[in-house]
Short mmCIF file of C-alpha atoms in Angstrom, two decimals:
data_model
loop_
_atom_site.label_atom_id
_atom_site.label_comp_id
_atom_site.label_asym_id
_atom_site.label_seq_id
_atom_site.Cartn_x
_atom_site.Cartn_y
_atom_site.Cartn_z
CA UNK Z 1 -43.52 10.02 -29.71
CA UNK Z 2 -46.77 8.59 -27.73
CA UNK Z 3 -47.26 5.94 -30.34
CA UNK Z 4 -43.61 4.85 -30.65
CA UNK Z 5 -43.50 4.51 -27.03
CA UNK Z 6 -46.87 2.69 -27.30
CA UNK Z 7 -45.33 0.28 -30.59
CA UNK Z 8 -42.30 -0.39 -28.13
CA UNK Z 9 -44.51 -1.30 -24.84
CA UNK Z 10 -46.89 -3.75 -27.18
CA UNK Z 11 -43.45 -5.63 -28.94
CA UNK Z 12 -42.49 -6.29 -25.18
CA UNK Z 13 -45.53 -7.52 -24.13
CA UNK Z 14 -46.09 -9.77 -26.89
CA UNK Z 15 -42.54 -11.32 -26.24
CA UNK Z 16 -42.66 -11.39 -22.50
CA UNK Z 17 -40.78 -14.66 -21.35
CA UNK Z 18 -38.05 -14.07 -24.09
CA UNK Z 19 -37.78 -10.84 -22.74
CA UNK Z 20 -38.24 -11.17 -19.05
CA UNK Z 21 -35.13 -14.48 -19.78
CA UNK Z 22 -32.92 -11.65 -21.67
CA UNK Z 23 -33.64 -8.97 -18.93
CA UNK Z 24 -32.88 -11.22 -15.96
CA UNK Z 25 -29.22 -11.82 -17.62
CA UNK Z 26 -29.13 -8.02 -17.49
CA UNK Z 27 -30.43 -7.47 -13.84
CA UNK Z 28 -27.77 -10.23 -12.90
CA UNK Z 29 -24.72 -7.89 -14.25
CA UNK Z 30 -25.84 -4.44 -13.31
CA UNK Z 31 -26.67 -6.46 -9.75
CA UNK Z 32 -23.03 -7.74 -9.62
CA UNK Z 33 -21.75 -3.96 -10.75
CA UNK Z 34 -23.45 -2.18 -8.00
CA UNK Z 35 -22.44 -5.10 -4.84
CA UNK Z 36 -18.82 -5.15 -6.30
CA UNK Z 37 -18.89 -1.33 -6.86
CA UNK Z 38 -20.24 -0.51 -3.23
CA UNK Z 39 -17.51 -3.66 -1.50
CA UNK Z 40 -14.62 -1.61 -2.80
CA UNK Z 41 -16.41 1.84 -1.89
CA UNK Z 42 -16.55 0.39 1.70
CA UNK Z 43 -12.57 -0.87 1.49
CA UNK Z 44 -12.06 2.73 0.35
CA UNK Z 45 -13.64 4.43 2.62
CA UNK Z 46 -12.54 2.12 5.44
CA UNK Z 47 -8.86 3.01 4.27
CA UNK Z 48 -9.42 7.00 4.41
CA UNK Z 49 -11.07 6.70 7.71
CA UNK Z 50 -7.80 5.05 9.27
CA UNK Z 51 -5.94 7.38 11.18
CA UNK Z 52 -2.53 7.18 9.24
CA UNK Z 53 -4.23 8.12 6.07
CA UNK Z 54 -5.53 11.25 7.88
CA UNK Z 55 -1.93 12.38 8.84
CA UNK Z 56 -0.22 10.72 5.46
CA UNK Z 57 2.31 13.68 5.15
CA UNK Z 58 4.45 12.18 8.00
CA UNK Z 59 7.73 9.59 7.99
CA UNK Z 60 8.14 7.97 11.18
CA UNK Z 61 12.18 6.97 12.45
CA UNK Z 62 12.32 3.81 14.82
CA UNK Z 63 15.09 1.82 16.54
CA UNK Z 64 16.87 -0.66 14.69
CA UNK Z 65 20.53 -2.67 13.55
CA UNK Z 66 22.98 -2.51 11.49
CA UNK Z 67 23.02 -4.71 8.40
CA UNK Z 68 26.43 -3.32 6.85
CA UNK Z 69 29.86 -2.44 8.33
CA UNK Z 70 30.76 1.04 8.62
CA UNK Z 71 34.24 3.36 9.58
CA UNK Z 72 35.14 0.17 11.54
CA UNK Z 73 31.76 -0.64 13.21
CA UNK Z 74 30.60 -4.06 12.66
CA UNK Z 75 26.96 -4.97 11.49
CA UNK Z 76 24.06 -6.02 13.71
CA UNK Z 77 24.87 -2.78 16.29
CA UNK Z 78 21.94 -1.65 17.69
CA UNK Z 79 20.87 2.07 17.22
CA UNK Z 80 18.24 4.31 18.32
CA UNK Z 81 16.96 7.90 17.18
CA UNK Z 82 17.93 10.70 20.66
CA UNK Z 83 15.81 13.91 20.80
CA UNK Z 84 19.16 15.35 19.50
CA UNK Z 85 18.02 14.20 16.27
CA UNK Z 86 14.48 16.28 16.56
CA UNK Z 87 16.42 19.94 15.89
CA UNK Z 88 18.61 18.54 13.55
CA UNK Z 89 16.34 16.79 11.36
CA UNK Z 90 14.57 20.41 10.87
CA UNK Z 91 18.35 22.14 10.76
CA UNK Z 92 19.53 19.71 8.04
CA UNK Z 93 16.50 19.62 5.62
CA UNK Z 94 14.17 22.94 6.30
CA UNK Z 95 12.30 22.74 2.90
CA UNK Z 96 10.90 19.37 3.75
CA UNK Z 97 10.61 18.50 7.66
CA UNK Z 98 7.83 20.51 9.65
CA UNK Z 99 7.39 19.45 13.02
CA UNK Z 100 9.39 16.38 14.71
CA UNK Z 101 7.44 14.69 17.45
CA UNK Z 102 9.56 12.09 19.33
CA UNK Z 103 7.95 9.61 21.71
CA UNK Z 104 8.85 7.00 24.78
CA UNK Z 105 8.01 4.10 26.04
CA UNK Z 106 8.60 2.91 29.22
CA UNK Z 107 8.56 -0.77 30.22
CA UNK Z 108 5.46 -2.89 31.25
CA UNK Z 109 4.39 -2.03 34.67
CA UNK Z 110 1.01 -2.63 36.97
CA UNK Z 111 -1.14 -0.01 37.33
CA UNK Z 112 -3.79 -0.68 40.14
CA UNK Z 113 -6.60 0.91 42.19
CA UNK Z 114 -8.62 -0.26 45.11
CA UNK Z 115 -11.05 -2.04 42.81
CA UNK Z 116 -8.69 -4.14 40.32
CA UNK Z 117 -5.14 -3.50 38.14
CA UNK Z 118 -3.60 -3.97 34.74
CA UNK Z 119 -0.52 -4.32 33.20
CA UNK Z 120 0.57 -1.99 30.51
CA UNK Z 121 3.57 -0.04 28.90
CA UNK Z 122 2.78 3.19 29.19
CA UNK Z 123 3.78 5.75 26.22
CA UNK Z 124 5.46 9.15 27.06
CA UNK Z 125 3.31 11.86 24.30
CA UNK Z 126 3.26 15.06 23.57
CA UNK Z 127 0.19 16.76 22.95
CA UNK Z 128 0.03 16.39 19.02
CA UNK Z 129 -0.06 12.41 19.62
CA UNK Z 130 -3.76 12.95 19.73
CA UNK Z 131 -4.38 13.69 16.49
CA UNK Z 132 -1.52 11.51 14.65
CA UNK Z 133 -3.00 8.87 16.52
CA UNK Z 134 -6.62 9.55 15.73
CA UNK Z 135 -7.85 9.41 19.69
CA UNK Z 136 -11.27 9.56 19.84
CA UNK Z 137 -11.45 11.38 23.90
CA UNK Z 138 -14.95 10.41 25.43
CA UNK Z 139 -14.42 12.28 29.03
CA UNK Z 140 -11.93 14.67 29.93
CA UNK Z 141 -8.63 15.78 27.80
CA UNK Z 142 -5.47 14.49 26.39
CA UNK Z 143 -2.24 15.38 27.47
CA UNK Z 144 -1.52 19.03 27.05
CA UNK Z 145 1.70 21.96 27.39
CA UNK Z 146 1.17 22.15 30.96
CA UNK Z 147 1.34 18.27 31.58
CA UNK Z 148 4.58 19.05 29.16
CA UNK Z 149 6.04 21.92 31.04
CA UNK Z 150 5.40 20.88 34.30
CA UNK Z 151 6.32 16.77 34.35
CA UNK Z 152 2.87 16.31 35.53
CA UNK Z 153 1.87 12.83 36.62
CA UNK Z 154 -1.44 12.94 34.56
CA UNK Z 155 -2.47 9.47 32.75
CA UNK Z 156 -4.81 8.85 29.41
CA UNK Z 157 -6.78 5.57 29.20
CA UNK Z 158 -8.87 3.67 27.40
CA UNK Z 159 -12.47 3.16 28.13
CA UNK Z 160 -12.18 -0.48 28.49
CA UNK Z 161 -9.61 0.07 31.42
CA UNK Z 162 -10.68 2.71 32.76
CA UNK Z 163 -14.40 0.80 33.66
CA UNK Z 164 -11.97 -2.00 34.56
CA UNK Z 165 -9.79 0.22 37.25
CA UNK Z 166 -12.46 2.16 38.44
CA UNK Z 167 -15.83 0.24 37.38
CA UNK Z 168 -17.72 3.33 36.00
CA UNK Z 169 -15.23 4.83 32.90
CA UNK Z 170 -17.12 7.93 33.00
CA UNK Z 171 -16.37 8.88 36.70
CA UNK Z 172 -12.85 8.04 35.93
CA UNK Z 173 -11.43 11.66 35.26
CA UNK Z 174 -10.05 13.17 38.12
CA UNK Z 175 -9.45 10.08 40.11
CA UNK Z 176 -6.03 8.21 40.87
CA UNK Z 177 -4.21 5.16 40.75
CA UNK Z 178 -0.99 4.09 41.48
CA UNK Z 179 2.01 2.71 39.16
CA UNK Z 180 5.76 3.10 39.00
CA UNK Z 181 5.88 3.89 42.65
CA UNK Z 182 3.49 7.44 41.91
CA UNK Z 183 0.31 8.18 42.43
CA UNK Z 184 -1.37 9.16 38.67
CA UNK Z 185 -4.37 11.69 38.28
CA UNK Z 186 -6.78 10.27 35.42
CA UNK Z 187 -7.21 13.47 33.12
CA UNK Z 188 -9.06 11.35 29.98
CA UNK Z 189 -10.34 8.46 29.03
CA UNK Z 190 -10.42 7.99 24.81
CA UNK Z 191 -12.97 5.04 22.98
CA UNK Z 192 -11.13 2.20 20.92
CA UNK Z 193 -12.16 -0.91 19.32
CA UNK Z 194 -8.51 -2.13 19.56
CA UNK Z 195 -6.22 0.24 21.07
CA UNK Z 196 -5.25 0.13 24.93
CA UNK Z 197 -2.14 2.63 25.13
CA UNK Z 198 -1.93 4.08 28.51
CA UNK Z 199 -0.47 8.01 27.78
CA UNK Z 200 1.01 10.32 29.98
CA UNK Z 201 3.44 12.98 29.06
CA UNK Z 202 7.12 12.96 27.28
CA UNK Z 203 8.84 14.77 29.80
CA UNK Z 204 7.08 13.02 32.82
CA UNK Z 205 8.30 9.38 30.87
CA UNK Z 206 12.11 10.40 30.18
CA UNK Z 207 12.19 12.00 33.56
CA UNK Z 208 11.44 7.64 35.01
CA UNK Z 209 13.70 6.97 32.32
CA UNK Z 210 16.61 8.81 33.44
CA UNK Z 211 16.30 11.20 31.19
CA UNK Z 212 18.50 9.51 29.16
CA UNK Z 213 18.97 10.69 25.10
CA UNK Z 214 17.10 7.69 23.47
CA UNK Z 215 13.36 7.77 22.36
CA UNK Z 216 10.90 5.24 20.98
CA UNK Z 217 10.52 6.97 17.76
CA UNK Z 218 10.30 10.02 15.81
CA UNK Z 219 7.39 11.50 14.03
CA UNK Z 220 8.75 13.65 11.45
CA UNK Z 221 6.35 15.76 9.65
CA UNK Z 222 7.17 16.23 5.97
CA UNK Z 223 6.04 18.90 3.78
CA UNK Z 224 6.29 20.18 -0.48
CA UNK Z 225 5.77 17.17 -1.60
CA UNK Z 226 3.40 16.01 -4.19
CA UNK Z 227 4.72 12.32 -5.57
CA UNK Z 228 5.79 8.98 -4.35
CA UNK Z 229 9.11 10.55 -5.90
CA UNK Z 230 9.37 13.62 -3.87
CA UNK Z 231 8.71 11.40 -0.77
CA UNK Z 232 11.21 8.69 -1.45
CA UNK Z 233 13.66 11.85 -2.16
CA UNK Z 234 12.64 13.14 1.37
CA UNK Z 235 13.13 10.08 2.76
CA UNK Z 236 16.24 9.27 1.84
CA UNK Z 237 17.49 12.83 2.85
CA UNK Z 238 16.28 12.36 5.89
CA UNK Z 239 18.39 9.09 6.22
CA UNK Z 240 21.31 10.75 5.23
CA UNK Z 241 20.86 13.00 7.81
CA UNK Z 242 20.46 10.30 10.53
CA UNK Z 243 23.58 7.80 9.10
CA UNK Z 244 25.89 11.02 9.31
CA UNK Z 245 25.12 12.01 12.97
CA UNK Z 246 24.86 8.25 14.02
CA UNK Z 247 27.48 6.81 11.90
CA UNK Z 248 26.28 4.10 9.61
CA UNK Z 249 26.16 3.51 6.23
CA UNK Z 250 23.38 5.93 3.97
CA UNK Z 251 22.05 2.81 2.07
CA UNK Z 252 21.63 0.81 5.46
CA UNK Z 253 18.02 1.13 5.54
CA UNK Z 254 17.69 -1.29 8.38
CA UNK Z 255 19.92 0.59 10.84
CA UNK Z 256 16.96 3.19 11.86
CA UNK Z 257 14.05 1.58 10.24
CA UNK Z 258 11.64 4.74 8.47
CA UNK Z 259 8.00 3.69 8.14
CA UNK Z 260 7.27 6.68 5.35
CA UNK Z 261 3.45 7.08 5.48
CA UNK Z 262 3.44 9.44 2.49
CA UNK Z 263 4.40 6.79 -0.09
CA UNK Z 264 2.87 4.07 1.57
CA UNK Z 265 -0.71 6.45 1.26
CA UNK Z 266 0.13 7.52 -2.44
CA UNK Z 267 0.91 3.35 -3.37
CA UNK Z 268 -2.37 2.38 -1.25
CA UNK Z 269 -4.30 4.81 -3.21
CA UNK Z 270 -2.81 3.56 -6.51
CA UNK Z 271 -4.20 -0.25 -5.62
CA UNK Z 272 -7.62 0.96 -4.23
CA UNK Z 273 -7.82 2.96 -7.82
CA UNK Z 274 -6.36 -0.47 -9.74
CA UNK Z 275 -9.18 -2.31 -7.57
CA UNK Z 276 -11.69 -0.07 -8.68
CA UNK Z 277 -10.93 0.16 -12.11
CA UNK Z 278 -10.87 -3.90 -12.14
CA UNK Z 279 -14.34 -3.91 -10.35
CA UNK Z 280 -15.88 -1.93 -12.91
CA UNK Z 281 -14.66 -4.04 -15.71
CA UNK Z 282 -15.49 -7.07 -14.48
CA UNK Z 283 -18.75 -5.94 -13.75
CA UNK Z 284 -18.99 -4.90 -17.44
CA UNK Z 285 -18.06 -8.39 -18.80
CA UNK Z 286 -20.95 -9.64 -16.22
CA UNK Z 287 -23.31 -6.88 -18.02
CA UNK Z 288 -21.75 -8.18 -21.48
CA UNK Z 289 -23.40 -11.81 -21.34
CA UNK Z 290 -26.74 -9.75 -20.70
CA UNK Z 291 -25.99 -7.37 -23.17
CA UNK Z 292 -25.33 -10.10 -25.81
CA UNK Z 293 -28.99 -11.85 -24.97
CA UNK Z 294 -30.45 -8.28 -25.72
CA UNK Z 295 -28.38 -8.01 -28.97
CA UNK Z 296 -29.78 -11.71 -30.37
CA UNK Z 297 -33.18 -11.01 -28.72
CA UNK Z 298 -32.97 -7.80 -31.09
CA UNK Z 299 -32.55 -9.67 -33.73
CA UNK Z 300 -35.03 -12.42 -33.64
CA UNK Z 301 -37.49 -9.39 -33.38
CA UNK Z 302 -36.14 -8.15 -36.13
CA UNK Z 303 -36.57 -11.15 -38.24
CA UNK Z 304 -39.81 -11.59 -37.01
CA UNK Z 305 -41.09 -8.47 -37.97
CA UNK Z 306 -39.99 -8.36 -41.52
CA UNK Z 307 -42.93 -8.05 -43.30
CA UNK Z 308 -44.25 -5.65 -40.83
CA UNK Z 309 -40.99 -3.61 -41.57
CA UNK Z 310 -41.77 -3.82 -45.02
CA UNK Z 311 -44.96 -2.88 -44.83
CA UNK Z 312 -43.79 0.61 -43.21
CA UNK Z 313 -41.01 0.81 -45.25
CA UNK Z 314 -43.39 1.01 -48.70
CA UNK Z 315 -46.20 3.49 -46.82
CA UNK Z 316 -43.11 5.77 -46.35
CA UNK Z 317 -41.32 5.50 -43.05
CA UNK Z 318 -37.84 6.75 -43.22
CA UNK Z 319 -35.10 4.04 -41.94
CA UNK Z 320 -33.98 6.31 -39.10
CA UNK Z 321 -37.70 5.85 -37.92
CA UNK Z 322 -36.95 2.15 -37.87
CA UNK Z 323 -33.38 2.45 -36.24
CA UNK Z 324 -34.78 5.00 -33.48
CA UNK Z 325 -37.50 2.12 -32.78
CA UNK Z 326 -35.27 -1.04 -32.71
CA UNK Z 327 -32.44 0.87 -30.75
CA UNK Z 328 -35.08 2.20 -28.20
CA UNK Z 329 -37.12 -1.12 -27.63
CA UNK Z 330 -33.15 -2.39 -27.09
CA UNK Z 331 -32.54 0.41 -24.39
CA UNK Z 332 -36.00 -0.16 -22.81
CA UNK Z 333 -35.26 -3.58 -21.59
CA UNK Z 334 -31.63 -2.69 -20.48
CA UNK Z 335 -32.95 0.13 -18.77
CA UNK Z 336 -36.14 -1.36 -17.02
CA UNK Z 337 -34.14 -4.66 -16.20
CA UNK Z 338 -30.97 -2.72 -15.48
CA UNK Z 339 -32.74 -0.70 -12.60
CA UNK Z 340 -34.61 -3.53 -11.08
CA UNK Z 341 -30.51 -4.84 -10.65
CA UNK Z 342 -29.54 -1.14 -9.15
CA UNK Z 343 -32.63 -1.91 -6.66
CA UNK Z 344 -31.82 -5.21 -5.43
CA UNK Z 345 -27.92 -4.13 -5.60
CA UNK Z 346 -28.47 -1.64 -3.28
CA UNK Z 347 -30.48 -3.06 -0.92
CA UNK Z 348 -27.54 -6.16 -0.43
CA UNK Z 349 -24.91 -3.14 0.26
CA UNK Z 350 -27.45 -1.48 2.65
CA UNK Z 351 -27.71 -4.70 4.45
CA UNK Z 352 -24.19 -5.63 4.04
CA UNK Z 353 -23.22 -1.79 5.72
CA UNK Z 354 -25.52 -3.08 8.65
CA UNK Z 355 -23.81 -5.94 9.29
CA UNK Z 356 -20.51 -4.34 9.16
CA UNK Z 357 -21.16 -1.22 10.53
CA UNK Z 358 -19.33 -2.31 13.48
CA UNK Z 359 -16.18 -3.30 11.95
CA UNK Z 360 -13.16 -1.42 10.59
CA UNK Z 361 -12.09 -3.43 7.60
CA UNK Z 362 -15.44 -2.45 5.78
CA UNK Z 363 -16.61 0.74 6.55
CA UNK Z 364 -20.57 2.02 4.39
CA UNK Z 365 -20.21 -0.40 1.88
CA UNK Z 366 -22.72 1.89 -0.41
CA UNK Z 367 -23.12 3.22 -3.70
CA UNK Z 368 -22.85 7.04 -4.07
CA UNK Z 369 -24.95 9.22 -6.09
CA UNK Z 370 -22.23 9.50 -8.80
CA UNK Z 371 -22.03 5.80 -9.11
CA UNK Z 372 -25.62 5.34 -10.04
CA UNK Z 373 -25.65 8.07 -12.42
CA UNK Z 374 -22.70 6.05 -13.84
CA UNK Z 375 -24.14 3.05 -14.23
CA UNK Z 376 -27.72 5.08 -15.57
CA UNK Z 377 -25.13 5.71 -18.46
CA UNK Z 378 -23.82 2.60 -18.70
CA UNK Z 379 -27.34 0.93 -19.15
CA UNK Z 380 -28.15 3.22 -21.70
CA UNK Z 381 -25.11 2.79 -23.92
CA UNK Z 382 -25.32 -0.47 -23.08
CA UNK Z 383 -28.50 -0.72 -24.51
CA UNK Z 384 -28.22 1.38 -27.37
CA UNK Z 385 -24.75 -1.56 -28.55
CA UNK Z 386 -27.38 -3.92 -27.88
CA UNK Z 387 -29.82 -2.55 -30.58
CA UNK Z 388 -27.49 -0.64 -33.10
CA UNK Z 389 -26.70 -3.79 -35.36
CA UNK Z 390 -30.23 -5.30 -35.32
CA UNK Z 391 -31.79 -1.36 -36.23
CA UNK Z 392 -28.79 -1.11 -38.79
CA UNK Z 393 -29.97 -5.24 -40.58
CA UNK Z 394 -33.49 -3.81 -39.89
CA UNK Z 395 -33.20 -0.31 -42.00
CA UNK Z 396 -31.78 -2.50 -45.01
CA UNK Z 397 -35.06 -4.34 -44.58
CA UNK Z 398 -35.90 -4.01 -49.05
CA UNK Z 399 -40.04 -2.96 -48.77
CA UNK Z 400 -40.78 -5.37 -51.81
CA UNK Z 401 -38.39 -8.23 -50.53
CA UNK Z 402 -40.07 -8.17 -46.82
CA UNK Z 403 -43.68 -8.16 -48.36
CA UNK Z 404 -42.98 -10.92 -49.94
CA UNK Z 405 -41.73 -12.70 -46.97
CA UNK Z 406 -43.53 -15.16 -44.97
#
């Protein structure tokens, strides 16, 4: 094994610019493989990190018109899901609707302090808003039962504004401001990169409402399902359920517009797993033009070597001793070249997840452990192809035909 490893090492060396050309062509495709590979990692990941992807088994129910005429009602009338709609959501369709979270929003007002004011719409939550809406608290709480219960005037806000109000976010909590005509007891302040919502609770916001029936939306927690089928299925149960109690028309899907976060999740998935699947076979194409070099490279050597072939042949080597030595000098350059592309592949996506590491869009851009044991495997079959036809002309190599060849 020492000296075929030895034979193999000496063939390189005495071809080195033909080899080092056919190995860069290599290093070029397994470099594109890994950068395109670890760019639709970071999309991915980016994707599962999002906050809607984290709470995917939900269908949210907002405001919306009429597009069809219905028992008399003309189209274009506005309509608007009521917390009478929360029980009977869960009454009509037990099997598939959990919880149902409604929220309001109340209309742009000033909040101020002594030091400076903003202008925001402030969003009436309940407590579970937290985690459907992925808020990251850096002091204090969130809204809880007792702000609930008890119509507290309690008030959630972003970092930004809070340093803004008060000029020091993190002495923020337990201080006040005024807006709407009350006085409003900071109880948290969350970190964003781009959301501002000011939150205080449900009951406190349709208590300034007027306590009227009407909310901003509901958050309807769905549950047994498995498919984008099942959750189209829900869905349109659920509609059903909302066009008989509000009277329009069950195919009127514009009349209380449903954002279903279940399908949309299972289709995203689908087209990050299409993406994928189209990164690694372009990268493979880009590996096949290196691949090819190897192939002819492979067989040049072979033809160069025929009388040295012969010459084995008629002392007694066995042809699968000549295929095993072709095919590994063929897998040698794949793999040495192949690596020196993992190297400089990886060290682009570590310096690409630097530069991005602040942004949401691409989120560690890297290549997993998994990958590069994929791509070990791909180099090696790769350069196995490479070799196979060039062993297989080489082992038909005729000892008295290749002596006598100059």
């Amino acid at each position: 094994m020492f000296d075929l490893f030895r034979e193999i090492s000496q063939t390189l060396r005495n071809n080195r610019l033909r080899t080092f050309l056919t190995g860069i062509a290599v290093a070029w495709g397994i470099f594109m493989l890994i950068v395109l590979l670890g760019m639709a990692r970071g999309v991915l990941n980016s994707f599962e990190s999002m906050s809607w992807s984290q709470t995917s088994n939900r269908i949210t129910v907002y405001p919306g018109n009429t597009s069809m005429e219905y028992k008399g009602y003309r189209e274009g009338r506005p309509l608007s899901p009521e917390m009478s709609d929360v029980d009977l959501l869960y009454e009509k369709n037990p099997d598939n609707v959990g919880d149902v979270m409604p929220s309001a929003s109340l209309s742009s007002t000033v909040f101020s302090t002594s030091k400076d004011y903003l202008t925001a719409g402030p969003s009436g939550v309940y407590p579970k808003a937290r985690t459907i809406n992925d808020v990251d608290m850096k002091y204090g709480r969130f809204i809880n039962d007792a702000d609930i219960l008890d119509k507290r005037k309690s008030i959630v806000l972003e970092e930004k504004d809070a340093a803004l109000l008060f000029g020091d976010a993190s002495t923020a909590v337990g201080q006040r401001l005024d807006g709407l005509g009350l006085s409003w007891l900071v109880v948290g302040i969350y970190a964003s990169d781009w959301r501002n919502d000011v939150y205080i609770p449900f009951t406190t916001a349709k208590m300034l409402s007027g306590n009227d029936s009407k909310v901003n939306n509901l958050q309807v927690e769905i549950k047994n399902v498995q498919t984008i089928g099942d959750g189209e299925k829900v869905e349109e149960a659920l509609r059903g359920t909302l066009a008989k109690a509000h009277d329009y028309d069950p195919q009127d899907k514009s009349a209380l517009y449903m954002f279903n976060r279940f399908t949309n999740y299972l289709q995203s998935l689908t087209a990050f797993n299409i993406l994928n699947v189209s990164v690694w076979v372009i990268g493979i194409f880009t590996l096949l033009s290196g691949i090819i070099g190897v192939s002819n490279i492979m067989f040049v050597s072979v033809r160069e070597r025929t009388h040295e072939i012969g010459i084995r042949r008629a002392i007694g080597a066995k042809p699968r001793a000549i295929l095993t030595q072709i095919i590994l000098e063929s897998v040698s350059i794949t793999f040495l070249f192949g690596y020196i592309g993992v190297f400089f592949g990886m060290c682009v996506t570590q310096l690409i997840a630097h530069f991005t590491a602040q942004t949401e869009f691409l989120k560690n851009p890297t290549v997993s452990l998994q990958i590069a044991l994929e791509v070990t495997i791909v180099l090696i079959v790769a350069g196995a192809l490479a070799g196979l036809f060039p062993a297989l002309k080489a082992t038909k190599v005729k000892p008295v035909e290749a002596l006598r060849d100059e």
